[in-house]
Amino acid sequence: MVAPRACLAKVLSYFPFLLVLIDLQCEGIEGGINAEVDKHLEMGKKLLAAGQLADALSHFHAAVDGDPDNYIAYYRRATVYLAMGKSKSALPDLSKVIELKPDFTSARLQRGNLLLKQGKLDEAEEDFKKVLKSNPNEKEENEAKSQLSKADELQRIVIQARTAFEHQDYTAAIELLDTLIETCVWDSELRELRAECYIQIDESGKAISDLKAASKLKHDNTEAFYKVSIIYYQLGDHEMSLSEIRECLKLDPDHKLCFAHYKQVKKLNKQLATGEDFIKQEKYSDAVSKYESAMKTEPDVLQYTVYAKERICHCLSKNQQAKEAITTCTEVLEQDASNINALKDRAEAYILEERYEEAIKDYEVARDHSDNDQGIKEGFERAQKLLKQSQKKDYYKILGVKRSAKKKEIIKAYRKLAMQWHPDNFQEENEKKQAEKKFIDIAAAKEVLTDPEMRKKFDSGEDPLDPENQQGGGGHHFHRSWNQWQGFNPFSSGGPFNFKFHFN
């Protein structure tokens, strides 16, 4: 039996060997890790050279995860980000490279250029100065000197631009900001300042463009969305205003200014949309009420007042409230002389009032501004026909009714006039002949205006009883003499001849 002491001594004699094995094992593990990282770096490099950026990026991600202290992995990943146009993602990687290897001039030079584009001029200058102090090669030295000079010049222009803005010289400020933004393309503050200048000189479209760009450059730019929404609102574009203010509230649901504006725009938007729905349903009186409410909701922005009145003008014209329509349409045209819709609706109202020459003038003006509008062309031709027709025989005037008169009113007017002008009421020969002619005209007017098809033709400017307008024998012929009207009952609905009237 071996003594315990002897066994312990034997085990201890193997201990140094065990330590060596453990050390070798650990070295093998480390070597395995570095080999895996190197493999990812090499594969990523090949894919980058082949232009397969997404695949290259995946390998560089793996290399960074495998060795968080490998500056080459960060640098190559930054290179891919730059190639993909993801400069914001590249910047932290370049900063990590410089942290791990402060004398890596290429990384510092690239970071300086990115900071310059972001408008961080002081930080960019610091990077370019450090490049020049780190013994760079000739190419890096020349680039650093050039960029340092540019950064210094941009610092001077920034001061000039802000001074011009403070003195309200907005045109000069815009010119200086244009120069700055050519280099500092990712500086949201410069774009916001230029947008403010554009607002002051009523260049709303350019202001919106700058503010939208600024909203993309800042992660949480509620102010830009708010300003864009306000500009759209002032321009009369309530739908775009609502869309932009919703973006503001997505970023900050408790933003006081955005929420207050959202409630205002939403209310106005709903009123205007409901008005349009009523028009589609031909509920013109309801639509008028909605547009009047919209003008009360926003009385200070002229565009909404003009738009609401334009739609009221349309509703009144459609509702055959001619005089009111003419008044409202004229108010619109005083603010916007080339408003096509108001011109068309006023022309229709003039037609209802039998003011055909004025209708023709409105259609002519509308046509000058929109020569491809088929509705304008048809309305113009109809107004011309009606003018020509009015200079001949007008069945509405014969019966003394308006163009909007219902069938019941037409029949009532006809009966009254038929009684009044019946030839049996007249004894003297000339008076009787005149009465006969008048009575025939009254009967003809009644026949046309109580027949939907014939009335439609007459309203479009065509006399359905005029032989000149008859084509192919398909039309109506009205050539009755007084003898053929003997025994006609004006109190009937226009059917058979029942009996002859004799008046004492």
GROMACS .gro file of C-alpha atoms in nm, residues 84-431:
model
  348
   84MET     CA    1  -2.456   5.308  -4.772
   85GLY     CA    2  -2.515   5.677  -4.699
   86LYS     CA    3  -2.565   5.610  -4.326
   87SER     CA    4  -2.333   5.878  -4.196
   88LYS     CA    5  -2.504   5.902  -3.858
   89SER     CA    6  -2.418   5.536  -3.794
   90ALA     CA    7  -2.062   5.580  -3.921
   91LEU     CA    8  -1.979   5.863  -3.679
   92PRO     CA    9  -1.988   5.657  -3.354
   93ASP     CA   10  -1.771   5.387  -3.515
   94LEU     CA   11  -1.511   5.644  -3.625
   95SER     CA   12  -1.511   5.790  -3.273
   96LYS     CA   13  -1.452   5.438  -3.132
   97VAL     CA   14  -1.161   5.387  -3.374
   98ILE     CA   15  -1.000   5.713  -3.255
   99GLU     CA   16  -1.059   5.611  -2.892
  100LEU     CA   17  -0.884   5.277  -2.950
  101LYS     CA   18  -0.612   5.420  -3.176
  102PRO     CA   19  -0.572   5.799  -3.137
  103ASP     CA   20  -0.302   5.823  -3.407
  104PHE     CA   21  -0.529   5.674  -3.680
  105THR     CA   22  -0.529   5.991  -3.896
  106SER     CA   23  -0.754   5.852  -4.171
  107ALA     CA   24  -1.037   5.788  -3.924
  108ARG     CA   25  -0.993   6.129  -3.762
  109LEU     CA   26  -0.994   6.301  -4.102
  110GLN     CA   27  -1.316   6.123  -4.201
  111ARG     CA   28  -1.479   6.213  -3.870
  112GLY     CA   29  -1.380   6.577  -3.921
  113ASN     CA   30  -1.549   6.580  -4.261
  114LEU     CA   31  -1.869   6.432  -4.114
  115LEU     CA   32  -1.871   6.687  -3.833
  116LEU     CA   33  -1.828   6.960  -4.093
  117LYS     CA   34  -2.138   6.837  -4.278
  118GLN     CA   35  -2.330   6.836  -3.950
  119GLY     CA   36  -2.233   7.198  -3.891
  120LYS     CA   37  -2.027   7.111  -3.581
  121LEU     CA   38  -1.752   7.342  -3.692
  122ASP     CA   39  -1.556   7.364  -3.365
  123GLU     CA   40  -1.533   6.986  -3.332
  124ALA     CA   41  -1.438   6.951  -3.698
  125GLU     CA   42  -1.158   7.209  -3.660
  126GLU     CA   43  -1.022   7.020  -3.360
  127ASP     CA   44  -1.001   6.697  -3.562
  128PHE     CA   45  -0.826   6.865  -3.857
  129LYS     CA   46  -0.571   7.029  -3.622
  130LYS     CA   47  -0.494   6.694  -3.455
  131VAL     CA   48  -0.444   6.533  -3.797
  132LEU     CA   49  -0.184   6.798  -3.879
  133LYS     CA   50  -0.004   6.730  -3.547
  134SER     CA   51   0.006   6.350  -3.594
  135ASN     CA   52   0.268   6.331  -3.870
  136PRO     CA   53   0.020   6.261  -4.159
  137ASN     CA   54   0.117   6.167  -4.511
  138GLU     CA   55   0.116   6.438  -4.778
  139LYS     CA   56  -0.235   6.365  -4.903
  140GLU     CA   57  -0.385   6.368  -4.553
  141GLU     CA   58  -0.196   6.685  -4.465
  142ASN     CA   59  -0.325   6.872  -4.772
  143GLU     CA   60  -0.682   6.762  -4.708
  144ALA     CA   61  -0.666   6.857  -4.340
  145LYS     CA   62  -0.529   7.204  -4.422
  146SER     CA   63  -0.798   7.261  -4.687
  147GLN     CA   64  -1.081   7.151  -4.459
  148LEU     CA   65  -0.947   7.350  -4.165
  149SER     CA   66  -0.945   7.663  -4.382
  150LYS     CA   67  -1.300   7.588  -4.497
  151ALA     CA   68  -1.422   7.536  -4.140
  152ASP     CA   69  -1.270   7.869  -4.038
  153GLU     CA   70  -1.442   8.047  -4.331
  154LEU     CA   71  -1.777   7.883  -4.247
  155GLN     CA   72  -1.747   8.003  -3.887
  156ARG     CA   73  -1.720   8.359  -4.019
  157ILE     CA   74  -2.021   8.317  -4.253
  158VAL     CA   75  -2.235   8.179  -3.969
  159ILE     CA   76  -2.177   8.500  -3.771
  160GLN     CA   77  -2.265   8.712  -4.078
  161ALA     CA   78  -2.585   8.513  -4.146
  162ARG     CA   79  -2.710   8.544  -3.789
  163THR     CA   80  -2.632   8.916  -3.786
  164ALA     CA   81  -2.826   8.966  -4.111
  165PHE     CA   82  -3.123   8.775  -3.963
  166GLU     CA   83  -3.119   8.983  -3.644
  167HIS     CA   84  -3.123   9.301  -3.858
  168GLN     CA   85  -3.418   9.158  -4.056
  169ASP     CA   86  -3.216   9.152  -4.377
  170TYR     CA   87  -3.368   8.817  -4.473
  171THR     CA   88  -3.258   8.814  -4.836
  172ALA     CA   89  -2.893   8.862  -4.738
  173ALA     CA   90  -2.928   8.602  -4.464
  174ILE     CA   91  -3.067   8.350  -4.715
  175GLU     CA   92  -2.772   8.403  -4.951
  176LEU     CA   93  -2.525   8.341  -4.667
  177LEU     CA   94  -2.719   8.039  -4.543
  178ASP     CA   95  -2.722   7.896  -4.897
  179THR     CA   96  -2.339   7.900  -4.889
  180LEU     CA   97  -2.331   7.735  -4.548
  181ILE     CA   98  -2.581   7.462  -4.633
  182GLU     CA   99  -2.385   7.366  -4.946
  183THR     CA  100  -2.122   7.225  -4.707
  184CYS     CA  101  -2.316   7.175  -4.383
  185VAL     CA  102  -2.587   6.971  -4.553
  186TRP     CA  103  -2.691   6.791  -4.233
  187ASP     CA  104  -2.720   7.098  -4.010
  188SER     CA  105  -3.088   7.116  -3.914
  189GLU     CA  106  -3.049   7.449  -3.732
  190LEU     CA  107  -2.922   7.625  -4.044
  191ARG     CA  108  -3.216   7.491  -4.243
  192GLU     CA  109  -3.461   7.603  -3.975
  193LEU     CA  110  -3.307   7.951  -3.976
  194ARG     CA  111  -3.333   7.971  -4.355
  195ALA     CA  112  -3.695   7.850  -4.334
  196GLU     CA  113  -3.771   8.135  -4.092
  197CYS     CA  114  -3.621   8.379  -4.345
  198TYR     CA  115  -3.838   8.232  -4.621
  199ILE     CA  116  -4.147   8.270  -4.401
  200GLN     CA  117  -4.068   8.637  -4.345
  201ILE     CA  118  -4.049   8.705  -4.722
  202ASP     CA  119  -4.360   8.494  -4.802
  203GLU     CA  120  -4.171   8.208  -4.970
  204SER     CA  121  -4.385   7.944  -4.797
  205GLY     CA  122  -4.303   7.659  -5.034
  206LYS     CA  123  -3.928   7.694  -4.976
  207ALA     CA  124  -3.984   7.726  -4.602
  208ILE     CA  125  -4.178   7.398  -4.600
  209SER     CA  126  -3.900   7.226  -4.795
  210ASP     CA  127  -3.634   7.334  -4.544
  211LEU     CA  128  -3.846   7.247  -4.241
  212LYS     CA  129  -3.925   6.900  -4.377
  213ALA     CA  130  -3.555   6.840  -4.435
  214ALA     CA  131  -3.482   6.960  -4.080
  215SER     CA  132  -3.746   6.724  -3.937
  216LYS     CA  133  -3.563   6.430  -4.094
  217LEU     CA  134  -3.223   6.543  -3.969
  218LYS     CA  135  -3.335   6.565  -3.605
  219HIS     CA  136  -3.463   6.257  -3.428
  220ASP     CA  137  -3.722   6.449  -3.225
  221ASN     CA  138  -3.797   6.768  -3.416
  222THR     CA  139  -4.149   6.856  -3.300
  223GLU     CA  140  -4.085   7.225  -3.367
  224ALA     CA  141  -4.029   7.164  -3.740
  225PHE     CA  142  -4.353   6.964  -3.774
  226TYR     CA  143  -4.544   7.235  -3.586
  227LYS     CA  144  -4.408   7.511  -3.810
  228VAL     CA  145  -4.482   7.315  -4.130
  229SER     CA  146  -4.838   7.253  -4.010
  230ILE     CA  147  -4.887   7.624  -3.935
  231ILE     CA  148  -4.758   7.723  -4.280
  232TYR     CA  149  -4.990   7.477  -4.456
  233TYR     CA  150  -5.279   7.605  -4.244
  234GLN     CA  151  -5.207   7.968  -4.336
  235LEU     CA  152  -5.193   7.865  -4.703
  236GLY     CA  153  -5.541   7.715  -4.674
  237ASP     CA  154  -5.428   7.350  -4.701
  238HIS     CA  155  -5.606   7.214  -4.395
  239GLU     CA  156  -5.553   6.848  -4.490
  240MET     CA  157  -5.172   6.878  -4.511
  241SER     CA  158  -5.175   7.087  -4.194
  242LEU     CA  159  -5.360   6.809  -4.012
  243SER     CA  160  -5.118   6.547  -4.143
  244GLU     CA  161  -4.810   6.738  -4.023
  245ILE     CA  162  -4.950   6.821  -3.679
  246ARG     CA  163  -5.026   6.452  -3.626
  247GLU     CA  164  -4.656   6.379  -3.687
  248CYS     CA  165  -4.571   6.628  -3.411
  249LEU     CA  166  -4.806   6.453  -3.169
  250LYS     CA  167  -4.659   6.112  -3.256
  251LEU     CA  168  -4.326   6.241  -3.123
  252ASP     CA  169  -4.478   6.417  -2.822
  253PRO     CA  170  -4.848   6.352  -2.743
  254ASP     CA  171  -4.835   6.617  -2.468
  255HIS     CA  172  -4.692   6.897  -2.684
  256LYS     CA  173  -4.918   7.191  -2.588
  257LEU     CA  174  -4.885   7.398  -2.907
  258CYS     CA  175  -4.925   7.095  -3.135
  259PHE     CA  176  -5.227   6.966  -2.945
  260ALA     CA  177  -5.405   7.304  -2.945
  261HIS     CA  178  -5.344   7.345  -3.317
  262TYR     CA  179  -5.451   6.986  -3.383
  263LYS     CA  180  -5.792   7.048  -3.222
  264GLN     CA  181  -5.844   7.362  -3.433
  265VAL     CA  182  -5.745   7.199  -3.763
  266LYS     CA  183  -5.941   6.882  -3.692
  267LYS     CA  184  -6.260   7.079  -3.622
  268LEU     CA  185  -6.223   7.288  -3.938
  269ASN     CA  186  -6.133   6.986  -4.148
  270LYS     CA  187  -6.443   6.798  -4.029
  271GLN     CA  188  -6.674   7.092  -4.106
  272LEU     CA  189  -6.538   7.131  -4.459
  273ALA     CA  190  -6.548   6.756  -4.526
  274THR     CA  191  -6.908   6.733  -4.400
  275GLY     CA  192  -7.002   7.023  -4.628
  276GLU     CA  193  -6.865   6.833  -4.928
  277ASP     CA  194  -7.058   6.520  -4.823
  278PHE     CA  195  -7.381   6.723  -4.812
  279ILE     CA  196  -7.311   6.856  -5.162
  280LYS     CA  197  -7.268   6.500  -5.292
  281GLN     CA  198  -7.604   6.415  -5.135
  282GLU     CA  199  -7.755   6.732  -5.290
  283LYS     CA  200  -7.840   6.862  -4.941
  284TYR     CA  201  -7.741   7.213  -5.038
  285SER     CA  202  -7.900   7.400  -4.745
  286ASP     CA  203  -7.722   7.173  -4.496
  287ALA     CA  204  -7.396   7.225  -4.682
  288VAL     CA  205  -7.437   7.604  -4.664
  289SER     CA  206  -7.478   7.580  -4.285
  290LYS     CA  207  -7.158   7.378  -4.253
  291TYR     CA  208  -6.955   7.624  -4.458
  292GLU     CA  209  -7.092   7.915  -4.257
  293SER     CA  210  -6.980   7.731  -3.940
  294ALA     CA  211  -6.635   7.681  -4.092
  295MET     CA  212  -6.601   8.057  -4.147
  296LYS     CA  213  -6.681   8.111  -3.779
  297THR     CA  214  -6.429   7.846  -3.674
  298GLU     CA  215  -6.152   8.023  -3.870
  299PRO     CA  216  -6.241   8.388  -3.937
  300ASP     CA  217  -5.883   8.516  -3.965
  301VAL     CA  218  -5.738   8.314  -4.254
  302LEU     CA  219  -5.872   8.461  -4.577
  303GLN     CA  220  -5.820   8.143  -4.779
  304TYR     CA  221  -6.080   7.952  -4.575
  305THR     CA  222  -6.333   8.236  -4.601
  306VAL     CA  223  -6.292   8.249  -4.979
  307TYR     CA  224  -6.314   7.870  -5.010
  308ALA     CA  225  -6.624   7.847  -4.788
  309LYS     CA  226  -6.796   8.124  -4.985
  310GLU     CA  227  -6.703   7.953  -5.312
  311ARG     CA  228  -6.878   7.635  -5.196
  312ILE     CA  229  -7.178   7.835  -5.064
  313CYS     CA  230  -7.198   8.004  -5.404
  314HIS     CA  231  -7.207   7.659  -5.566
  315CYS     CA  232  -7.479   7.535  -5.330
  316LEU     CA  233  -7.699   7.842  -5.385
  317SER     CA  234  -7.663   7.811  -5.761
  318LYS     CA  235  -7.752   7.442  -5.751
  319ASN     CA  236  -8.043   7.517  -5.519
  320GLN     CA  237  -8.169   7.774  -5.775
  321GLN     CA  238  -8.131   8.062  -5.531
  322ALA     CA  239  -8.002   8.277  -5.813
  323LYS     CA  240  -7.985   8.623  -5.654
  324GLU     CA  241  -7.813   8.498  -5.338
  325ALA     CA  242  -7.574   8.290  -5.550
  326ILE     CA  243  -7.478   8.590  -5.764
  327THR     CA  244  -7.405   8.799  -5.453
  328THR     CA  245  -7.189   8.531  -5.289
  329CYS     CA  246  -7.006   8.436  -5.609
  330THR     CA  247  -6.927   8.802  -5.671
  331GLU     CA  248  -6.773   8.830  -5.321
  332VAL     CA  249  -6.549   8.534  -5.406
  333LEU     CA  250  -6.445   8.684  -5.739
  334GLU     CA  251  -6.358   9.015  -5.574
  335GLN     CA  252  -6.090   8.822  -5.382
  336ASP     CA  253  -5.997   8.578  -5.659
  337ALA     CA  254  -6.093   8.706  -6.004
  338SER     CA  255  -5.985   8.385  -6.179
  339ASN     CA  256  -6.174   8.142  -5.953
  340ILE     CA  257  -6.309   7.897  -6.212
  341ASN     CA  258  -6.574   7.742  -5.987
  342ALA     CA  259  -6.717   8.080  -5.882
  343LEU     CA  260  -6.727   8.196  -6.247
  344LYS     CA  261  -6.913   7.883  -6.356
  345ASP     CA  262  -7.161   7.894  -6.068
  346ARG     CA  263  -7.230   8.265  -6.115
  347ALA     CA  264  -7.284   8.205  -6.486
  348GLU     CA  265  -7.544   7.940  -6.401
  349ALA     CA  266  -7.711   8.178  -6.158
  350TYR     CA  267  -7.720   8.447  -6.429
  351ILE     CA  268  -7.891   8.196  -6.659
  352LEU     CA  269  -8.155   8.134  -6.392
  353GLU     CA  270  -8.208   8.511  -6.382
  354GLU     CA  271  -8.219   8.519  -6.767
  355ARG     CA  272  -7.913   8.747  -6.772
  356TYR     CA  273  -7.759   8.557  -7.059
  357GLU     CA  274  -7.504   8.812  -7.175
  358GLU     CA  275  -7.351   8.825  -6.826
  359ALA     CA  276  -7.347   8.445  -6.815
  360ILE     CA  277  -7.162   8.438  -7.147
  361LYS     CA  278  -6.902   8.684  -7.014
  362ASP     CA  279  -6.838   8.470  -6.706
  363TYR     CA  280  -6.798   8.158  -6.915
  364GLU     CA  281  -6.558   8.343  -7.147
  365VAL     CA  282  -6.338   8.446  -6.853
  366ALA     CA  283  -6.350   8.092  -6.713
  367ARG     CA  284  -6.258   7.951  -7.055
  368ASP     CA  285  -5.954   8.182  -7.073
  369HIS     CA  286  -5.824   8.027  -6.751
  370SER     CA  287  -5.923   7.669  -6.827
  371ASP     CA  288  -5.968   7.606  -7.196
  372ASN     CA  289  -5.989   7.225  -7.160
  373ASP     CA  290  -6.288   7.224  -6.923
  374GLN     CA  291  -6.576   7.054  -7.105
  375GLY     CA  292  -6.829   7.192  -6.856
  376ILE     CA  293  -6.727   7.548  -6.938
  377LYS     CA  294  -6.754   7.481  -7.311
  378GLU     CA  295  -7.103   7.330  -7.275
  379GLY     CA  296  -7.221   7.607  -7.045
  380PHE     CA  297  -7.093   7.875  -7.281
  381GLU     CA  298  -7.271   7.720  -7.581
  382ARG     CA  299  -7.592   7.680  -7.381
  383ALA     CA  300  -7.583   8.044  -7.267
  384GLN     CA  301  -7.538   8.153  -7.630
  385LYS     CA  302  -7.835   7.945  -7.741
  386LEU     CA  303  -8.050   8.081  -7.460
  387LEU     CA  304  -7.955   8.437  -7.550
  388LYS     CA  305  -8.054   8.373  -7.910
  389GLN     CA  306  -8.371   8.202  -7.794
  390SER     CA  307  -8.462   8.491  -7.564
  391GLN     CA  308  -8.451   8.722  -7.860
  392LYS     CA  309  -8.719   8.505  -8.022
  393LYS     CA  310  -8.985   8.320  -7.822
  394ASP     CA  311  -8.948   8.258  -7.449
  395TYR     CA  312  -9.212   8.021  -7.311
  396TYR     CA  313  -9.130   8.114  -6.952
  397LYS     CA  314  -9.193   8.481  -7.025
  398ILE     CA  315  -9.513   8.398  -7.212
  399LEU     CA  316  -9.651   8.233  -6.898
  400GLY     CA  317  -9.479   8.479  -6.666
  401VAL     CA  318  -9.300   8.213  -6.462
  402LYS     CA  319  -8.936   8.165  -6.363
  403ARG     CA  320  -8.714   7.899  -6.516
  404SER     CA  321  -8.714   7.722  -6.182
  405ALA     CA  322  -9.100   7.702  -6.176
  406LYS     CA  323  -9.256   7.366  -6.092
  407LYS     CA  324  -9.519   7.201  -6.314
  408LYS     CA  325  -9.797   7.301  -6.076
  409GLU     CA  326  -9.701   7.670  -6.101
  410ILE     CA  327  -9.684   7.645  -6.482
  411ILE     CA  328 -10.032   7.495  -6.510
  412LYS     CA  329 -10.172   7.754  -6.272
  413ALA     CA  330 -10.021   8.041  -6.472
  414TYR     CA  331 -10.141   7.883  -6.797
  415ARG     CA  332 -10.502   7.852  -6.678
  416LYS     CA  333 -10.510   8.212  -6.563
  417LEU     CA  334 -10.371   8.343  -6.894
  418ALA     CA  335 -10.589   8.109  -7.103
  419MET     CA  336 -10.898   8.250  -6.936
  420GLN     CA  337 -10.770   8.604  -6.981
  421TRP     CA  338 -10.678   8.572  -7.350
  422HIS     CA  339 -10.948   8.339  -7.476
  423PRO     CA  340 -11.066   8.494  -7.808
  424ASP     CA  341 -11.431   8.464  -7.704
  425ASN     CA  342 -11.354   8.745  -7.459
  426PHE     CA  343 -11.298   8.986  -7.748
  427GLN     CA  344 -11.557   9.116  -7.994
  428GLU     CA  345 -11.359   9.357  -8.212
  429GLU     CA  346 -11.193   9.174  -8.504
  430ASN     CA  347 -10.836   9.299  -8.458
  431GLU     CA  348 -10.844   9.233  -8.085
   0.00000   0.00000   0.00000
